[in-house]
Amino acid sequence: MSVLDTGLREALRTLKLSGMLETLDARLAQAHGGELGHLEFLQVLPRRDHPP
């Protein structure tokens, strides 16, 4: 799964949150696989560490 939406990329850059792009695909895969609930997903997005 890859986040290719240029609107999302530009919005994150504008908000100075482009660091989220580094782990976003992995976080989405975790959420899709049931490893992260909705709240957990939102809580881990701003972290720069890599998913476990």
GROMACS .gro file of N, CA and C in nm:
model
  156
    1MET      N    1   0.086  -0.117   0.000
    1MET     CA    2   0.000   0.000   0.000
    1MET      C    3   0.090   0.123   0.000
    2SER      N    4   0.059   0.217  -0.083
    2SER     CA    5   0.141   0.337  -0.091
    2SER      C    6   0.053   0.460  -0.100
    3VAL      N    7   0.093   0.560  -0.027
    3VAL     CA    8   0.018   0.685  -0.027
    3VAL      C    9   0.074   0.773  -0.140
    4LEU      N   10   0.000   0.780  -0.249
    4LEU     CA   11   0.045   0.856  -0.365
    4LEU      C   12  -0.034   0.983  -0.385
    5ASP      N   13  -0.127   1.009  -0.299
    5ASP     CA   14  -0.213   1.126  -0.313
    5ASP      C   15  -0.130   1.253  -0.295
    6THR      N   16  -0.116   1.328  -0.403
    6THR     CA   17  -0.034   1.449  -0.395
    6THR      C   18  -0.097   1.555  -0.305
    7GLY      N   19  -0.230   1.556  -0.297
    7GLY     CA   20  -0.297   1.652  -0.209
    7GLY      C   21  -0.259   1.628  -0.063
    8LEU      N   22  -0.254   1.501  -0.024
    8LEU     CA   23  -0.216   1.468   0.114
    8LEU      C   24  -0.071   1.506   0.139
    9ARG      N   25   0.015   1.474   0.044
    9ARG     CA   26   0.157   1.508   0.059
    9ARG      C   27   0.176   1.659   0.074
   10GLU      N   28   0.110   1.735  -0.010
   10GLU     CA   29   0.122   1.881  -0.004
   10GLU      C   30   0.064   1.937   0.125
   11ALA      N   31  -0.049   1.881   0.170
   11ALA     CA   32  -0.110   1.928   0.296
   11ALA      C   33  -0.017   1.902   0.414
   12LEU      N   34   0.044   1.783   0.418
   12LEU     CA   35   0.137   1.753   0.527
   12LEU      C   36   0.259   1.843   0.522
   13ARG      N   37   0.308   1.872   0.403
   13ARG     CA   38   0.423   1.964   0.390
   13ARG      C   39   0.385   2.105   0.437
   14THR      N   40   0.266   2.150   0.398
   14THR     CA   41   0.220   2.283   0.437
   14THR      C   42   0.209   2.294   0.589
   15LEU      N   43   0.162   2.187   0.651
   15LEU     CA   44   0.148   2.185   0.797
   15LEU      C   45   0.277   2.151   0.869
   16LYS      N   46   0.385   2.136   0.790
   16LYS     CA   47   0.516   2.098   0.842
   16LYS      C   48   0.510   1.962   0.914
   17LEU      N   49   0.434   1.870   0.854
   17LEU     CA   50   0.419   1.735   0.906
   17LEU      C   51   0.467   1.631   0.805
   18SER      N   52   0.555   1.671   0.715
   18SER     CA   53   0.598   1.580   0.609
   18SER      C   54   0.673   1.459   0.664
   19GLY      N   55   0.721   1.466   0.787
   19GLY     CA   56   0.788   1.352   0.849
   19GLY      C   57   0.694   1.232   0.863
   20MET      N   58   0.564   1.258   0.869
   20MET     CA   59   0.467   1.149   0.879
   20MET      C   60   0.469   1.060   0.755
   21LEU      N   61   0.510   1.117   0.642
   21LEU     CA   62   0.512   1.040   0.518
   21LEU      C   63   0.609   0.923   0.525
   22GLU      N   64   0.713   0.935   0.609
   22GLU     CA   65   0.813   0.829   0.620
   22GLU      C   66   0.754   0.698   0.671
   23THR      N   67   0.660   0.706   0.762
   23THR     CA   68   0.605   0.584   0.823
   23THR      C   69   0.457   0.563   0.795
   24LEU      N   70   0.398   0.650   0.714
   24LEU     CA   71   0.254   0.644   0.692
   24LEU      C   72   0.210   0.511   0.630
   25ASP      N   73   0.283   0.463   0.531
   25ASP     CA   74   0.245   0.336   0.469
   25ASP      C   75   0.246   0.221   0.570
   26ALA      N   76   0.349   0.217   0.653
   26ALA     CA   77   0.358   0.111   0.753
   26ALA      C   78   0.247   0.124   0.857
   27ARG      N   79   0.217   0.246   0.897
   27ARG     CA   80   0.109   0.268   0.995
   27ARG      C   81  -0.026   0.227   0.936
   28LEU      N   82  -0.048   0.260   0.809
   28LEU     CA   83  -0.174   0.221   0.744
   28LEU      C   84  -0.186   0.069   0.735
   29ALA      N   85  -0.075   0.002   0.708
   29ALA     CA   86  -0.076  -0.144   0.701
   29ALA      C   87  -0.109  -0.203   0.838
   30GLN      N   88  -0.054  -0.144   0.944
   30GLN     CA   89  -0.084  -0.190   1.080
   30GLN      C   90  -0.232  -0.172   1.111
   31ALA      N   91  -0.286  -0.058   1.076
   31ALA     CA   92  -0.427  -0.030   1.103
   31ALA      C   93  -0.516  -0.125   1.022
   32HIS      N   94  -0.480  -0.143   0.896
   32HIS     CA   95  -0.558  -0.232   0.810
   32HIS      C   96  -0.553  -0.376   0.861
   33GLY      N   97  -0.439  -0.416   0.916
   33GLY     CA   98  -0.423  -0.552   0.969
   33GLY      C   99  -0.483  -0.572   1.106
   34GLY      N  100  -0.541  -0.468   1.163
   34GLY     CA  101  -0.606  -0.479   1.293
   34GLY      C  102  -0.513  -0.462   1.411
   35GLU      N  103  -0.387  -0.425   1.385
   35GLU     CA  104  -0.291  -0.406   1.493
   35GLU      C  105  -0.313  -0.274   1.566
   36LEU      N  106  -0.373  -0.178   1.498
   36LEU     CA  107  -0.399  -0.047   1.557
   36LEU      C  108  -0.547  -0.012   1.543
   37GLY      N  109  -0.606   0.033   1.651
   37GLY     CA  110  -0.742   0.083   1.645
   37GLY      C  111  -0.740   0.227   1.595
   38HIS      N  112  -0.855   0.288   1.583
   38HIS     CA  113  -0.865   0.424   1.531
   38HIS      C  114  -0.785   0.523   1.615
   39LEU      N  115  -0.805   0.519   1.745
   39LEU     CA  116  -0.736   0.613   1.834
   39LEU      C  117  -0.586   0.586   1.835
   40GLU      N  118  -0.547   0.461   1.841
   40GLU     CA  119  -0.405   0.427   1.840
   40GLU      C  120  -0.338   0.475   1.711
   41PHE      N  121  -0.407   0.458   1.599
   41PHE     CA  122  -0.355   0.504   1.471
   41PHE      C  123  -0.325   0.653   1.475
   42LEU      N  124  -0.420   0.730   1.525
   42LEU     CA  125  -0.401   0.876   1.533
   42LEU      C  126  -0.291   0.913   1.631
   43GLN      N  127  -0.276   0.835   1.737
   43GLN     CA  128  -0.173   0.865   1.836
   43GLN      C  129  -0.032   0.838   1.784
   44VAL      N  130  -0.016   0.737   1.701
   44VAL     CA  131   0.118   0.704   1.654
   44VAL      C  132   0.160   0.781   1.529
   45LEU      N  133   0.066   0.843   1.458
   45LEU     CA  134   0.101   0.916   1.336
   45LEU      C  135   0.211   1.021   1.355
   46PRO      N  136   0.206   1.104   1.457
   46PRO     CA  137   0.309   1.207   1.470
   46PRO      C  138   0.446   1.155   1.514
   47ARG      N  139   0.454   1.030   1.556
   47ARG     CA  140   0.583   0.976   1.600
   47ARG      C  141   0.674   0.953   1.480
   48ARG      N  142   0.799   0.977   1.501
   48ARG     CA  143   0.897   0.957   1.393
   48ARG      C  144   0.963   0.821   1.401
   49ASP      N  145   0.939   0.748   1.508
   49ASP     CA  146   1.000   0.616   1.518
   49ASP      C  147   0.932   0.520   1.420
   50HIS      N  148   0.997   0.412   1.391
   50HIS     CA  149   0.942   0.315   1.298
   50HIS      C  150   0.848   0.220   1.371
   51PRO      N  151   0.749   0.171   1.300
   51PRO     CA  152   0.653   0.079   1.364
   51PRO      C  153   0.722  -0.046   1.412
   52PRO      N  154   0.668  -0.107   1.519
   52PRO     CA  155   0.729  -0.229   1.573
   52PRO      C  156   0.717  -0.344   1.474
   0.00000   0.00000   0.00000
